[in-house]
Every structure is written in C-alpha cells, then in structure tokens.
C-alpha cells in the first residue's frame, strides 16, 4: 500500500472518529434541551454503527444540467454536513424550498427520520 493511501486512510479515520464524538455530543445537547436525561439519546447510538459519505460536487458552468440528489428526507438519525462554496442545499419549510447559504466555517445539522422515531420513545 502506498504512503499516500495510508495517510489518506488515517486522516479519514480520524475525521470519522471526530464526527462520531460530535454526533454524540449533539445528541446529549438535544436531550438536555428536551428535558430528558443527558444520556437518553446517546445510549441508543454510542454502540451502533454510522455511515460516512464524502461527496464532492464541483461547480457546474450550466447549473440547470446538474442532478444532485433531488428532494428527499434523511432516513438517518443525524446528518452533519459541511458545505463548500458551491451551495445547492435547500430545506423545505413553510411549504417552500429555501436555499441554505454555504458557510465554510460551520456544519449544517439535520435531524433525520430515525431520530424522530427515537424522540417519541
């Protein structure tokens, strides 16, 4: 295995570990804000597995030709998204799609369908 691949694998692993820590911290904050025990939601997820995807959508000179992922709900519990400067993310609120301005210094956090089920439990 080449050094570049090994370094890439190590960086990706560290990033995944950091995102897992962040996810569990966000779940604790959600629990506190909802008035339940701090570890209430964390215990559902800390021993589980997660899915990490790294997508890159370069700028397109003809945005009308891009497909993206299309309108959807996130079936996950929590999505942590880092947007670059390209944009394109929209949320459906008040019966209309609204663009989310990219902020390279922030993450977009989305509660998915699975968390909504967990919330009811």
XYZ file of N, CA and C in Angstrom:
363
model
N 0.854 -1.177 0.000
C 0.000 0.000 0.000
C 0.896 1.235 0.000
N 0.562 2.212 -0.823
C 1.401 3.401 -0.916
C 1.220 4.288 0.314
N 2.209 5.137 0.551
C 2.150 6.058 1.697
C 0.972 7.027 1.577
N 0.670 7.471 0.351
C -0.436 8.411 0.161
C -1.764 7.772 0.560
N -1.960 6.529 0.174
C -3.199 5.836 0.524
C -3.275 5.626 2.031
N -2.183 5.252 2.645
C -2.147 5.039 4.086
C -2.445 6.338 4.828
N -1.859 7.433 4.397
C -2.099 8.734 5.030
C -3.560 9.134 4.858
N -4.090 8.935 3.671
C -5.498 9.255 3.400
C -6.409 8.432 4.309
N -6.112 7.168 4.458
C -6.908 6.292 5.315
C -6.861 6.757 6.772
N -5.680 7.139 7.242
C -5.535 7.604 8.629
C -6.285 8.921 8.858
N -6.198 9.835 7.909
C -6.907 11.115 8.023
C -8.412 10.876 8.033
N -8.879 10.032 7.134
C -10.302 9.720 7.061
C -10.775 9.069 8.358
N -9.994 8.164 8.908
C -10.345 7.500 10.166
C -10.456 8.514 11.303
N -9.502 9.441 11.386
C -9.530 10.476 12.435
C -10.756 11.367 12.265
N -11.087 11.700 11.011
C -12.260 12.527 10.742
C -13.532 11.796 11.168
N -13.633 10.514 10.849
C -14.797 9.720 11.247
C -14.939 9.680 12.768
N -13.839 9.508 13.460
C -13.862 9.479 14.926
C -14.313 10.826 15.491
N -13.838 11.918 14.900
C -14.241 13.247 15.351
C -15.729 13.484 15.111
N -16.241 13.018 13.969
C -17.668 13.185 13.667
C -18.533 12.349 14.609
N -18.028 11.178 14.993
C -18.763 10.351 15.954
C -18.856 11.056 17.304
N -17.751 11.633 17.759
C -17.753 12.382 19.025
C -18.713 13.567 18.945
N -18.669 14.290 17.837
C -19.559 15.431 17.653
C -21.017 14.990 17.659
N -21.315 13.901 16.981
C -22.690 13.388 16.930
C -23.211 13.057 18.331
N -22.400 12.382 19.112
C -22.828 12.011 20.463
C -23.009 13.245 21.339
N -22.159 14.243 21.161
C -22.306 15.497 21.915
C -23.592 16.217 21.520
N -23.904 16.227 20.231
C -25.143 16.862 19.766
C -26.356 16.135 20.345
N -26.313 14.810 20.393
C -27.418 14.044 20.967
C -27.605 14.364 22.447
N -26.500 14.573 23.166
C -26.599 14.962 24.573
C -27.242 16.346 24.707
N -26.851 17.272 23.848
C -27.439 18.613 23.894
C -28.929 18.576 23.562
N -29.304 17.740 22.603
C -30.719 17.589 22.274
C -31.504 17.056 23.470
N -30.932 16.072 24.150
C -31.599 15.508 25.325
C -31.789 16.574 26.401
N -30.755 17.324 26.679
C -30.851 18.378 27.695
C -31.917 19.394 27.303
N -31.904 19.804 26.032
C -32.864 20.822 25.595
C -34.298 20.310 25.605
N -34.475 18.998 25.506
C -35.821 18.419 25.523
C -36.248 17.972 26.922
N -35.376 18.205 27.903
C -35.731 17.927 29.290
C -35.672 16.478 29.697
N -34.878 15.678 28.983
C -34.692 14.288 29.407
C -33.259 14.103 29.880
N -33.004 12.944 30.452
C -31.660 12.648 30.956
C -30.618 12.857 29.850
N -29.494 13.435 30.212
C -28.435 13.781 29.250
C -28.051 12.616 28.337
N -27.988 11.413 28.870
C -27.556 10.247 28.079
C -28.726 9.523 27.404
N -29.915 10.074 27.498
C -31.108 9.386 26.986
C -30.967 8.955 25.524
N -30.566 9.848 24.650
C -30.430 9.507 23.229
C -29.072 8.902 22.929
N -28.069 9.327 23.651
C -26.713 8.817 23.414
C -26.673 7.298 23.524
N -27.385 6.762 24.508
C -27.334 5.308 24.729
C -27.904 4.514 23.553
N -28.740 5.133 22.733
C -29.268 4.451 21.549
C -28.220 4.316 20.448
N -27.219 5.200 20.461
C -26.319 5.296 19.314
C -24.844 5.011 19.592
N -24.396 5.085 20.839
C -22.958 5.001 21.087
C -22.344 3.647 20.751
N -23.108 2.598 20.773
C -22.567 1.280 20.423
C -22.921 0.863 19.008
N -23.577 1.720 18.275
C -24.033 1.389 16.933
C -23.005 1.710 15.872
N -23.448 1.618 14.664
C -22.566 1.945 13.550
C -23.090 3.206 12.878
N -22.228 3.807 12.110
C -22.637 5.007 11.398
C -22.215 4.894 9.945
N -22.749 5.765 9.161
C -22.447 5.802 7.741
C -21.785 7.138 7.446
N -20.624 7.075 6.850
C -19.903 8.291 6.494
C -19.775 8.331 4.985
N -20.270 9.421 4.407
C -20.132 9.615 2.964
C -19.404 10.914 2.726
N -18.527 10.889 1.780
C -17.825 12.102 1.367
C -18.161 12.340 -0.099
N -18.986 13.332 -0.343
C -19.374 13.681 -1.709
C -18.713 14.992 -2.096
N -18.401 15.113 -3.362
C -17.832 16.349 -3.886
C -18.595 16.728 -5.141
N -19.191 17.897 -5.111
C -19.942 18.400 -6.255
C -19.238 19.657 -6.757
N -18.423 19.534 -7.781
C -17.704 20.714 -8.283
C -18.677 21.692 -8.937
N -18.296 22.974 -8.996
C -19.168 23.956 -9.662
C -19.424 23.550 -11.113
N -20.620 23.813 -11.588
C -21.001 23.484 -12.952
C -21.294 24.780 -13.698
N -20.735 24.909 -14.886
C -20.955 26.124 -15.671
C -22.401 26.237 -16.130
N -23.115 25.103 -16.150
C -24.531 25.098 -16.530
C -25.329 24.408 -15.421
N -25.643 25.136 -14.336
C -26.319 24.522 -13.187
C -27.625 23.822 -13.525
N -28.284 24.237 -14.593
C -29.524 23.585 -14.984
C -29.336 22.143 -15.415
N -28.102 21.754 -15.702
C -27.809 20.383 -16.120
C -27.473 19.460 -14.950
N -27.331 20.017 -13.739
C -26.954 19.186 -12.592
C -28.163 18.420 -12.077
N -27.907 17.278 -11.471
C -28.986 16.453 -10.942
C -29.066 16.509 -9.421
N -27.934 16.529 -8.735
C -27.953 16.489 -7.279
C -28.650 15.235 -6.786
N -29.173 15.284 -5.575
C -29.877 14.127 -5.036
C -31.386 14.279 -5.134
N -31.869 15.458 -5.442
C -33.303 15.689 -5.539
C -33.940 15.784 -4.165
N -35.191 16.181 -4.110
C -35.897 16.307 -2.831
C -35.944 14.958 -2.109
N -35.666 14.964 -0.823
C -35.692 13.734 -0.033
C -35.743 14.053 1.452
N -36.077 13.066 2.243
C -35.961 13.125 3.699
C -34.727 12.309 4.064
N -34.054 12.707 5.109
C -32.910 11.921 5.569
C -33.425 10.788 6.454
N -33.177 9.538 6.055
C -33.679 8.416 6.849
C -32.815 8.149 8.088
N -31.737 8.872 8.234
C -30.805 8.649 9.339
C -31.309 9.319 10.614
N -30.506 9.282 11.645
C -30.830 9.963 12.892
C -30.318 11.393 12.873
N -29.101 11.535 12.409
C -28.432 12.826 12.446
C -27.542 12.937 11.218
N -27.620 14.056 10.539
C -26.735 14.312 9.410
C -25.903 15.533 9.737
N -24.598 15.400 9.588
C -23.686 16.522 9.767
C -23.089 16.800 8.401
N -23.363 17.976 7.898
C -22.974 18.316 6.546
C -22.077 19.538 6.538
N -20.951 19.424 5.862
C -20.095 20.589 5.635
C -20.278 21.016 4.195
N -20.752 22.240 4.005
C -20.943 22.764 2.658
C -19.695 23.523 2.226
N -19.404 23.436 0.956
C -18.346 24.285 0.418
C -18.997 25.539 -0.146
N -18.326 26.245 -0.985
C -18.838 27.498 -1.523
C -19.849 27.319 -2.654
N -20.018 26.109 -3.149
C -20.878 25.895 -4.305
C -22.347 26.108 -3.966
N -22.791 25.629 -2.822
C -24.191 25.763 -2.457
C -25.034 24.682 -3.092
N -26.336 24.874 -3.060
C -27.260 23.903 -3.634
C -28.152 23.240 -2.599
N -27.755 23.292 -1.321
C -28.579 22.687 -0.284
C -29.822 23.549 -0.061
N -30.967 22.879 0.018
C -32.223 23.556 0.312
C -32.980 22.778 1.374
N -33.805 23.484 2.148
C -34.677 22.834 3.116
C -36.113 23.213 2.787
N -37.026 22.309 3.096
C -38.442 22.553 2.849
C -39.045 23.080 4.136
N -39.436 24.346 4.140
C -40.017 24.973 5.325
C -41.150 25.894 4.883
N -42.227 25.878 5.634
C -43.393 26.707 5.318
C -43.872 26.493 3.876
N -43.897 25.233 3.478
C -44.397 24.825 2.155
C -43.598 25.365 0.978
N -42.337 25.653 1.177
C -41.499 26.032 0.037
C -40.047 25.659 0.298
N -39.322 25.434 -0.807
C -37.902 25.109 -0.712
C -37.115 26.400 -0.531
N -36.233 26.395 0.471
C -35.436 27.582 0.776
C -33.951 27.212 0.734
N -33.149 28.025 0.054
C -31.715 27.723 -0.036
C -31.007 27.974 1.296
N -29.998 27.170 1.561
C -29.157 27.346 2.736
C -27.832 27.922 2.256
N -27.522 29.116 2.699
C -26.288 29.785 2.284
C -25.088 29.011 2.835
N -24.154 28.636 1.977
C -22.971 27.908 2.442
C -22.135 28.741 3.408
N -21.681 28.089 4.473
C -20.760 28.711 5.424
C -19.621 27.731 5.640
N -18.459 28.016 5.068
C -17.350 27.071 5.188
C -16.830 26.909 6.612
N -17.249 27.792 7.532
C -16.792 27.710 8.920
C -17.819 27.039 9.836
N -18.814 26.353 9.242
C -19.878 25.765 10.052
C -20.354 24.449 9.452
N -21.061 23.694 10.255
C -21.724 22.476 9.806
C -23.229 22.715 9.775
N -23.917 22.045 8.870
C -25.375 22.005 8.868
C -25.747 20.712 9.577
N -26.592 20.811 10.590
C -27.014 19.638 11.348
C -28.491 19.388 11.034
N -28.800 18.185 10.596
C -30.173 17.830 10.255
C -30.608 16.626 11.079
N -31.770 16.754 11.706
C -32.350 15.604 12.404
C -33.135 14.791 11.390
N -32.806 13.522 11.297
C -33.450 12.657 10.319
C -34.629 11.894 10.899
N -35.229 11.090 10.039
C -36.431 10.346 10.399
C -36.220 9.395 11.574
N -35.066 8.741 11.645
C -34.819 7.787 12.720
C -34.798 8.471 14.076
N -34.217 9.667 14.135
C -34.215 10.387 15.411
C -35.637 10.771 15.796
N -36.452 11.110 14.842
C -37.824 11.495 15.151
C -38.569 10.316 15.785
N -38.279 9.096 15.347
C -38.865 7.910 15.964
C -38.309 7.743 17.372
N -37.000 7.947 17.512
C -36.342 7.835 18.813
C -36.902 8.882 19.773
N -37.209 10.063 19.278
C -37.740 11.155 20.088
C -39.059 10.754 20.736
N -39.857 10.009 20.013
C -41.166 9.608 20.509
C -41.051 8.549 21.599
N -39.982 7.730 21.547
C -39.836 6.631 22.518
C -39.765 7.119 23.929
